[in-house]
Amino acid sequence: MIAFDPATASFRGPSASLDHLISALSTDDELSAVLAAHASGIAADPTMDGIRGALTAPLFRVGITVSGPGAQQHHDLLVGANGVGVRRSPLKDGLAELTAYPIGTLPGGMTRLVRFLPGTAPTPEQGPIRVPQEQLVRLTDPDAATRVAAWSGLDPLIGDVLGPAADDSWQIVEARSSWTSLDEEPGEDLVVQIRRAEHHLLIEEENGSASLRPVTSLRAWEEFIRVLPEHDEVGAPR
């Protein structure tokens, strides 16, 4: 059963049921009919108008996938022409939530989603680390055992340059944005980076080879937020 919290403008319920509700809210059907069909027992609330406005007229979207040794989570965010943002995120036990947020909180919200942490700055001698490109791909595999095996091959290569990590935590973050440009052409951007305990690394690919560049946590955060399009890049919703 889907529940709604007006204080946080959030729907919560089973993932499949919530996705059906999101699809229905993205249409022009009457709100009362949508709720009756997909969220029975929930009364219409003024905050739902903002959610529907964003879903029906999105300016841009951002998909964030966070993969680590124990779990993989995918978050979908969008910002509507009405200035309202909407985020769909997984919860525990097969549940998910759809929540609204003010557009100005998007960078901070993205930072919290990936649990961005301060890190140790690299020294000038700690330059790019050549790694097998296929191992990086395996870090994002849906299967946890595949991700762990890939990391066991990469971690020693990183350790040879950066030294031992403070702990055994790691994650790879993929952030992909999409929008329609002012000339009505599709636009997109992609940022992929790795955190190894207190170390932040940017992925660089060229001519079929891959490297991990150690950077400060500030540089990593700036690159992560760079996936958001500038206001003069985004055209009206189509």
PDB file of C-alpha atoms in Angstrom:
ATOM      1  CA  MET A   1       0.000   0.000   0.000  1.00  0.00           C
ATOM      2  CA  ILE A   2       1.219   3.490  -0.856  1.00  0.00           C
ATOM      3  CA  ALA A   3       1.288   6.156   1.849  1.00  0.00           C
ATOM      4  CA  PHE A   4       1.675   9.934   1.560  1.00  0.00           C
ATOM      5  CA  ASP A   5       3.316  12.311   4.033  1.00  0.00           C
ATOM      6  CA  PRO A   6       2.190  15.911   3.390  1.00  0.00           C
ATOM      7  CA  ALA A   7       4.880  17.295   5.731  1.00  0.00           C
ATOM      8  CA  THR A   8       7.632  16.077   3.398  1.00  0.00           C
ATOM      9  CA  ALA A   9       5.565  15.851   0.183  1.00  0.00           C
ATOM     10  CA  SER A  10       6.559  12.188  -0.111  1.00  0.00           C
ATOM     11  CA  PHE A  11       4.880   9.063  -1.438  1.00  0.00           C
ATOM     12  CA  ARG A  12       6.233   5.750  -0.101  1.00  0.00           C
ATOM     13  CA  GLY A  13       5.349   2.199  -1.016  1.00  0.00           C
ATOM     14  CA  PRO A  14       6.380  -0.955  -2.898  1.00  0.00           C
ATOM     15  CA  SER A  15       8.723  -0.107  -5.780  1.00  0.00           C
ATOM     16  CA  ALA A  16       6.520  -1.479  -8.565  1.00  0.00           C
ATOM     17  CA  SER A  17       3.386   0.183  -7.187  1.00  0.00           C
ATOM     18  CA  LEU A  18       5.181   3.504  -6.819  1.00  0.00           C
ATOM     19  CA  ASP A  19       6.439   3.329 -10.410  1.00  0.00           C
ATOM     20  CA  HIS A  20       2.871   2.787 -11.638  1.00  0.00           C
ATOM     21  CA  LEU A  21       1.799   5.830  -9.622  1.00  0.00           C
ATOM     22  CA  ILE A  22       4.621   7.934 -11.076  1.00  0.00           C
ATOM     23  CA  SER A  23       3.579   6.987 -14.613  1.00  0.00           C
ATOM     24  CA  ALA A  24      -0.019   7.924 -13.851  1.00  0.00           C
ATOM     25  CA  LEU A  25       0.957  11.231 -12.225  1.00  0.00           C
ATOM     26  CA  SER A  26       2.899  12.075 -15.393  1.00  0.00           C
ATOM     27  CA  THR A  27      -0.330  12.147 -17.418  1.00  0.00           C
ATOM     28  CA  ASP A  28      -3.093  14.753 -17.604  1.00  0.00           C
ATOM     29  CA  ASP A  29      -5.629  12.507 -15.884  1.00  0.00           C
ATOM     30  CA  GLU A  30      -7.586  13.946 -12.969  1.00  0.00           C
ATOM     31  CA  LEU A  31      -5.597  13.703  -9.744  1.00  0.00           C
ATOM     32  CA  SER A  32      -8.513  12.174  -7.866  1.00  0.00           C
ATOM     33  CA  ALA A  33      -8.798   9.417 -10.469  1.00  0.00           C
ATOM     34  CA  VAL A  34      -5.051   8.728 -10.350  1.00  0.00           C
ATOM     35  CA  LEU A  35      -5.091   8.432  -6.568  1.00  0.00           C
ATOM     36  CA  ALA A  36      -8.168   6.218  -6.586  1.00  0.00           C
ATOM     37  CA  ALA A  37      -6.535   3.847  -9.064  1.00  0.00           C
ATOM     38  CA  HIS A  38      -2.981   3.759  -7.689  1.00  0.00           C
ATOM     39  CA  ALA A  39      -3.034   5.078  -4.098  1.00  0.00           C
ATOM     40  CA  SER A  40      -6.446   4.319  -2.654  1.00  0.00           C
ATOM     41  CA  GLY A  41      -7.265   5.991   0.633  1.00  0.00           C
ATOM     42  CA  ILE A  42      -5.007   8.987   0.006  1.00  0.00           C
ATOM     43  CA  ALA A  43      -6.683  12.374  -0.318  1.00  0.00           C
ATOM     44  CA  ALA A  44      -5.434  15.011  -2.727  1.00  0.00           C
ATOM     45  CA  ASP A  45      -2.965  17.462  -1.182  1.00  0.00           C
ATOM     46  CA  PRO A  46      -1.787  20.854  -2.517  1.00  0.00           C
ATOM     47  CA  THR A  47       1.833  19.670  -2.610  1.00  0.00           C
ATOM     48  CA  MET A  48       0.860  17.041  -5.172  1.00  0.00           C
ATOM     49  CA  ASP A  49       0.258  19.785  -7.736  1.00  0.00           C
ATOM     50  CA  GLY A  50       3.949  20.682  -7.626  1.00  0.00           C
ATOM     51  CA  ILE A  51       4.944  17.044  -8.054  1.00  0.00           C
ATOM     52  CA  ARG A  52       2.634  16.626 -11.039  1.00  0.00           C
ATOM     53  CA  GLY A  53       3.829  19.863 -12.601  1.00  0.00           C
ATOM     54  CA  ALA A  54       7.431  18.685 -12.455  1.00  0.00           C
ATOM     55  CA  LEU A  55       6.640  15.210 -13.781  1.00  0.00           C
ATOM     56  CA  THR A  56       4.619  16.511 -16.730  1.00  0.00           C
ATOM     57  CA  ALA A  57       7.078  19.265 -17.739  1.00  0.00           C
ATOM     58  CA  PRO A  58      10.649  18.289 -16.743  1.00  0.00           C
ATOM     59  CA  LEU A  59      13.495  20.641 -17.656  1.00  0.00           C
ATOM     60  CA  PHE A  60      16.247  18.110 -16.988  1.00  0.00           C
ATOM     61  CA  ARG A  61      16.866  14.760 -15.330  1.00  0.00           C
ATOM     62  CA  VAL A  62      19.744  13.310 -13.332  1.00  0.00           C
ATOM     63  CA  GLY A  63      20.260   9.601 -12.710  1.00  0.00           C
ATOM     64  CA  ILE A  64      22.687   8.662  -9.935  1.00  0.00           C
ATOM     65  CA  THR A  65      23.898   5.092  -9.388  1.00  0.00           C
ATOM     66  CA  VAL A  66      25.985   4.289  -6.322  1.00  0.00           C
ATOM     67  CA  SER A  67      27.691   0.874  -6.338  1.00  0.00           C
ATOM     68  CA  GLY A  68      29.715  -0.627  -3.508  1.00  0.00           C
ATOM     69  CA  PRO A  69      30.623  -4.017  -2.070  1.00  0.00           C
ATOM     70  CA  GLY A  70      27.294  -4.562  -0.365  1.00  0.00           C
ATOM     71  CA  ALA A  71      24.656  -2.769  -2.402  1.00  0.00           C
ATOM     72  CA  GLN A  72      23.802  -0.854  -5.542  1.00  0.00           C
ATOM     73  CA  GLN A  73      21.266   1.980  -5.493  1.00  0.00           C
ATOM     74  CA  HIS A  74      19.818   4.076  -8.294  1.00  0.00           C
ATOM     75  CA  HIS A  75      18.208   7.472  -7.749  1.00  0.00           C
ATOM     76  CA  ASP A  76      16.206   9.386 -10.360  1.00  0.00           C
ATOM     77  CA  LEU A  77      15.908  13.150  -9.991  1.00  0.00           C
ATOM     78  CA  LEU A  78      14.262  15.748 -12.180  1.00  0.00           C
ATOM     79  CA  VAL A  79      13.574  19.454 -12.092  1.00  0.00           C
ATOM     80  CA  GLY A  80      10.367  20.769 -13.582  1.00  0.00           C
ATOM     81  CA  ALA A  81       9.620  24.006 -15.380  1.00  0.00           C
ATOM     82  CA  ASN A  82       7.600  24.942 -12.292  1.00  0.00           C
ATOM     83  CA  GLY A  83      10.788  25.095 -10.194  1.00  0.00           C
ATOM     84  CA  VAL A  84       9.944  21.947  -8.251  1.00  0.00           C
ATOM     85  CA  GLY A  85      12.288  18.981  -8.080  1.00  0.00           C
ATOM     86  CA  VAL A  86      11.178  15.364  -7.721  1.00  0.00           C
ATOM     87  CA  ARG A  87      13.314  12.433  -6.587  1.00  0.00           C
ATOM     88  CA  ARG A  88      12.592   8.713  -6.769  1.00  0.00           C
ATOM     89  CA  SER A  89      14.858   6.666  -4.479  1.00  0.00           C
ATOM     90  CA  PRO A  90      14.925   3.088  -3.194  1.00  0.00           C
ATOM     91  CA  LEU A  91      14.274   2.288   0.452  1.00  0.00           C
ATOM     92  CA  LYS A  92      14.730  -0.950   2.371  1.00  0.00           C
ATOM     93  CA  ASP A  93      12.729  -4.152   1.902  1.00  0.00           C
ATOM     94  CA  GLY A  94      11.632  -3.488  -1.677  1.00  0.00           C
ATOM     95  CA  LEU A  95      10.124  -0.089  -0.905  1.00  0.00           C
ATOM     96  CA  ALA A  96      10.757   3.229  -2.628  1.00  0.00           C
ATOM     97  CA  GLU A  97       9.842   6.868  -2.198  1.00  0.00           C
ATOM     98  CA  LEU A  98       8.875   9.756  -4.441  1.00  0.00           C
ATOM     99  CA  THR A  99       9.530  13.106  -2.814  1.00  0.00           C
ATOM    100  CA  ALA A 100       9.488  16.748  -3.855  1.00  0.00           C
ATOM    101  CA  TYR A 101      12.203  19.288  -3.078  1.00  0.00           C
ATOM    102  CA  PRO A 102      12.938  22.967  -3.861  1.00  0.00           C
ATOM    103  CA  ILE A 103      15.250  23.351  -6.841  1.00  0.00           C
ATOM    104  CA  GLY A 104      17.793  25.290  -4.782  1.00  0.00           C
ATOM    105  CA  THR A 105      18.478  22.257  -2.599  1.00  0.00           C
ATOM    106  CA  LEU A 106      19.436  19.988  -5.517  1.00  0.00           C
ATOM    107  CA  PRO A 107      23.264  20.164  -5.139  1.00  0.00           C
ATOM    108  CA  GLY A 108      23.063  19.501  -1.409  1.00  0.00           C
ATOM    109  CA  GLY A 109      20.550  16.727  -1.920  1.00  0.00           C
ATOM    110  CA  MET A 110      22.791  15.016  -4.465  1.00  0.00           C
ATOM    111  CA  THR A 111      25.716  15.289  -2.043  1.00  0.00           C
ATOM    112  CA  ARG A 112      23.729  13.586   0.717  1.00  0.00           C
ATOM    113  CA  LEU A 113      22.480  10.844  -1.599  1.00  0.00           C
ATOM    114  CA  VAL A 114      26.003   9.608  -2.288  1.00  0.00           C
ATOM    115  CA  ARG A 115      27.147  10.301   1.299  1.00  0.00           C
ATOM    116  CA  PHE A 116      29.973  12.452   0.031  1.00  0.00           C
ATOM    117  CA  LEU A 117      32.819  12.547   2.572  1.00  0.00           C
ATOM    118  CA  PRO A 118      35.873  14.782   3.030  1.00  0.00           C
ATOM    119  CA  GLY A 119      39.096  13.127   1.992  1.00  0.00           C
ATOM    120  CA  THR A 120      42.876  13.202   2.014  1.00  0.00           C
ATOM    121  CA  ALA A 121      44.499  15.414  -0.610  1.00  0.00           C
ATOM    122  CA  PRO A 122      46.980  13.637  -2.897  1.00  0.00           C
ATOM    123  CA  THR A 123      50.612  14.706  -3.021  1.00  0.00           C
ATOM    124  CA  PRO A 124      52.114  16.096  -6.254  1.00  0.00           C
ATOM    125  CA  GLU A 125      53.829  12.748  -6.822  1.00  0.00           C
ATOM    126  CA  GLN A 126      50.569  10.791  -6.713  1.00  0.00           C
ATOM    127  CA  GLY A 127      49.559  11.077 -10.350  1.00  0.00           C
ATOM    128  CA  PRO A 128      47.169   9.097 -12.579  1.00  0.00           C
ATOM    129  CA  ILE A 129      46.954   5.351 -11.969  1.00  0.00           C
ATOM    130  CA  ARG A 130      46.594   3.141 -15.044  1.00  0.00           C
ATOM    131  CA  VAL A 131      43.930   0.474 -14.519  1.00  0.00           C
ATOM    132  CA  PRO A 132      42.201  -2.148 -16.721  1.00  0.00           C
ATOM    133  CA  GLN A 133      39.120  -0.544 -18.231  1.00  0.00           C
ATOM    134  CA  GLU A 134      37.093  -3.750 -17.981  1.00  0.00           C
ATOM    135  CA  GLN A 135      37.641  -3.825 -14.220  1.00  0.00           C
ATOM    136  CA  LEU A 136      36.014  -0.412 -13.903  1.00  0.00           C
ATOM    137  CA  VAL A 137      32.989  -1.652 -15.823  1.00  0.00           C
ATOM    138  CA  ARG A 138      32.675  -4.624 -13.478  1.00  0.00           C
ATOM    139  CA  LEU A 139      32.567  -2.283 -10.484  1.00  0.00           C
ATOM    140  CA  THR A 140      29.086  -1.260 -11.632  1.00  0.00           C
ATOM    141  CA  ASP A 141      27.788  -4.782 -12.266  1.00  0.00           C
ATOM    142  CA  PRO A 142      24.426  -5.568 -10.600  1.00  0.00           C
ATOM    143  CA  ASP A 143      25.983  -8.678  -9.051  1.00  0.00           C
ATOM    144  CA  ALA A 144      27.735  -7.918  -5.741  1.00  0.00           C
ATOM    145  CA  ALA A 145      30.240 -10.763  -6.092  1.00  0.00           C
ATOM    146  CA  THR A 146      31.348  -9.401  -9.471  1.00  0.00           C
ATOM    147  CA  ARG A 147      31.845  -5.923  -8.004  1.00  0.00           C
ATOM    148  CA  VAL A 148      33.853  -7.264  -5.067  1.00  0.00           C
ATOM    149  CA  ALA A 149      36.064  -9.373  -7.352  1.00  0.00           C
ATOM    150  CA  ALA A 150      36.718  -6.374  -9.599  1.00  0.00           C
ATOM    151  CA  TRP A 151      37.678  -4.223  -6.628  1.00  0.00           C
ATOM    152  CA  SER A 152      40.072  -6.863  -5.314  1.00  0.00           C
ATOM    153  CA  GLY A 153      41.984  -6.480  -8.579  1.00  0.00           C
ATOM    154  CA  LEU A 154      41.949  -2.669  -8.576  1.00  0.00           C
ATOM    155  CA  ASP A 155      42.662  -1.895  -4.934  1.00  0.00           C
ATOM    156  CA  PRO A 156      46.311  -3.097  -4.994  1.00  0.00           C
ATOM    157  CA  LEU A 157      47.003  -0.900  -8.040  1.00  0.00           C
ATOM    158  CA  ILE A 158      45.608   2.113  -6.206  1.00  0.00           C
ATOM    159  CA  GLY A 159      47.451   1.169  -3.035  1.00  0.00           C
ATOM    160  CA  ASP A 160      50.773   1.104  -4.884  1.00  0.00           C
ATOM    161  CA  VAL A 161      50.365   4.849  -5.454  1.00  0.00           C
ATOM    162  CA  LEU A 162      48.255   6.089  -2.542  1.00  0.00           C
ATOM    163  CA  GLY A 163      49.339   3.640   0.118  1.00  0.00           C
ATOM    164  CA  PRO A 164      47.069   1.758   2.548  1.00  0.00           C
ATOM    165  CA  ALA A 165      43.513   3.009   2.990  1.00  0.00           C
ATOM    166  CA  ALA A 166      42.124   3.993   6.384  1.00  0.00           C
ATOM    167  CA  ASP A 167      39.411   1.344   6.013  1.00  0.00           C
ATOM    168  CA  ASP A 168      38.048  -1.062   3.416  1.00  0.00           C
ATOM    169  CA  SER A 169      35.082   1.061   2.285  1.00  0.00           C
ATOM    170  CA  TRP A 170      34.719   2.022  -1.360  1.00  0.00           C
ATOM    171  CA  GLN A 171      32.085   3.112  -3.851  1.00  0.00           C
ATOM    172  CA  ILE A 172      31.803   4.134  -7.475  1.00  0.00           C
ATOM    173  CA  VAL A 173      29.336   6.883  -8.360  1.00  0.00           C
ATOM    174  CA  GLU A 174      27.850   7.406 -11.814  1.00  0.00           C
ATOM    175  CA  ALA A 175      25.870  10.604 -12.421  1.00  0.00           C
ATOM    176  CA  ARG A 176      24.217  11.102 -15.808  1.00  0.00           C
ATOM    177  CA  SER A 177      22.141  14.139 -16.767  1.00  0.00           C
ATOM    178  CA  SER A 178      19.909  14.713 -19.789  1.00  0.00           C
ATOM    179  CA  TRP A 179      17.966  17.684 -21.113  1.00  0.00           C
ATOM    180  CA  THR A 180      16.752  19.420 -24.248  1.00  0.00           C
ATOM    181  CA  SER A 181      18.962  22.322 -25.346  1.00  0.00           C
ATOM    182  CA  LEU A 182      17.809  25.762 -26.434  1.00  0.00           C
ATOM    183  CA  ASP A 183      18.037  24.660 -30.085  1.00  0.00           C
ATOM    184  CA  GLU A 184      15.883  21.607 -29.236  1.00  0.00           C
ATOM    185  CA  GLU A 185      18.773  19.155 -29.500  1.00  0.00           C
ATOM    186  CA  PRO A 186      19.298  16.481 -26.825  1.00  0.00           C
ATOM    187  CA  GLY A 187      22.015  17.288 -24.292  1.00  0.00           C
ATOM    188  CA  GLU A 188      23.675  15.011 -21.777  1.00  0.00           C
ATOM    189  CA  ASP A 189      26.644  14.761 -19.438  1.00  0.00           C
ATOM    190  CA  LEU A 190      28.259  11.964 -17.433  1.00  0.00           C
ATOM    191  CA  VAL A 191      30.540  11.972 -14.394  1.00  0.00           C
ATOM    192  CA  VAL A 192      32.023   8.799 -12.876  1.00  0.00           C
ATOM    193  CA  GLN A 193      34.255   8.782  -9.819  1.00  0.00           C
ATOM    194  CA  ILE A 194      35.504   6.473  -7.090  1.00  0.00           C
ATOM    195  CA  ARG A 195      35.945   6.882  -3.362  1.00  0.00           C
ATOM    196  CA  ARG A 196      38.414   4.528  -1.682  1.00  0.00           C
ATOM    197  CA  ALA A 197      38.093   5.199   2.067  1.00  0.00           C
ATOM    198  CA  GLU A 198      39.554   8.724   2.403  1.00  0.00           C
ATOM    199  CA  HIS A 199      40.772   8.919  -1.219  1.00  0.00           C
ATOM    200  CA  HIS A 200      38.819  10.433  -4.125  1.00  0.00           C
ATOM    201  CA  LEU A 201      39.646   9.469  -7.702  1.00  0.00           C
ATOM    202  CA  LEU A 202      38.314  10.692 -11.043  1.00  0.00           C
ATOM    203  CA  ILE A 203      38.065   8.262 -13.940  1.00  0.00           C
ATOM    204  CA  GLU A 204      39.796   9.360 -17.140  1.00  0.00           C
ATOM    205  CA  GLU A 205      39.429   7.414 -20.391  1.00  0.00           C
ATOM    206  CA  GLU A 206      41.297   7.973 -23.638  1.00  0.00           C
ATOM    207  CA  ASN A 207      41.953   5.768 -26.669  1.00  0.00           C
ATOM    208  CA  GLY A 208      40.582   2.674 -24.981  1.00  0.00           C
ATOM    209  CA  SER A 209      42.696   3.026 -21.830  1.00  0.00           C
ATOM    210  CA  ALA A 210      41.637   4.154 -18.369  1.00  0.00           C
ATOM    211  CA  SER A 211      43.310   5.955 -15.486  1.00  0.00           C
ATOM    212  CA  LEU A 212      42.286   6.988 -11.994  1.00  0.00           C
ATOM    213  CA  ARG A 213      43.408  10.500 -11.067  1.00  0.00           C
ATOM    214  CA  PRO A 214      43.676  11.188  -7.317  1.00  0.00           C
ATOM    215  CA  VAL A 215      42.066  14.538  -6.442  1.00  0.00           C
ATOM    216  CA  THR A 216      41.016  16.517  -3.404  1.00  0.00           C
ATOM    217  CA  SER A 217      37.514  15.958  -2.062  1.00  0.00           C
ATOM    218  CA  LEU A 218      36.622  19.512  -3.145  1.00  0.00           C
ATOM    219  CA  ARG A 219      37.677  18.804  -6.735  1.00  0.00           C
ATOM    220  CA  ALA A 220      35.735  15.531  -6.686  1.00  0.00           C
ATOM    221  CA  TRP A 221      32.627  17.321  -5.417  1.00  0.00           C
ATOM    222  CA  GLU A 222      32.936  20.059  -8.046  1.00  0.00           C
ATOM    223  CA  GLU A 223      33.181  17.438 -10.790  1.00  0.00           C
ATOM    224  CA  PHE A 224      30.174  15.592  -9.368  1.00  0.00           C
ATOM    225  CA  ILE A 225      28.017  18.732  -9.333  1.00  0.00           C
ATOM    226  CA  ARG A 226      29.242  19.687 -12.818  1.00  0.00           C
ATOM    227  CA  VAL A 227      26.851  17.106 -14.229  1.00  0.00           C
ATOM    228  CA  LEU A 228      24.048  19.630 -13.651  1.00  0.00           C
ATOM    229  CA  PRO A 229      23.404  21.686 -16.806  1.00  0.00           C
ATOM    230  CA  GLU A 230      23.807  25.462 -16.763  1.00  0.00           C
ATOM    231  CA  HIS A 231      20.641  27.522 -16.995  1.00  0.00           C
ATOM    232  CA  ASP A 232      21.578  28.770 -20.472  1.00  0.00           C
ATOM    233  CA  GLU A 233      21.920  25.191 -21.766  1.00  0.00           C
ATOM    234  CA  VAL A 234      18.373  24.048 -21.064  1.00  0.00           C
ATOM    235  CA  GLY A 235      15.430  24.724 -23.325  1.00  0.00           C
ATOM    236  CA  ALA A 236      11.725  24.484 -22.633  1.00  0.00           C
ATOM    237  CA  PRO A 237      10.200  21.035 -22.031  1.00  0.00           C
ATOM    238  CA  ARG A 238       8.948  19.319 -25.177  1.00  0.00           C
TER     239      ARG A 238
END
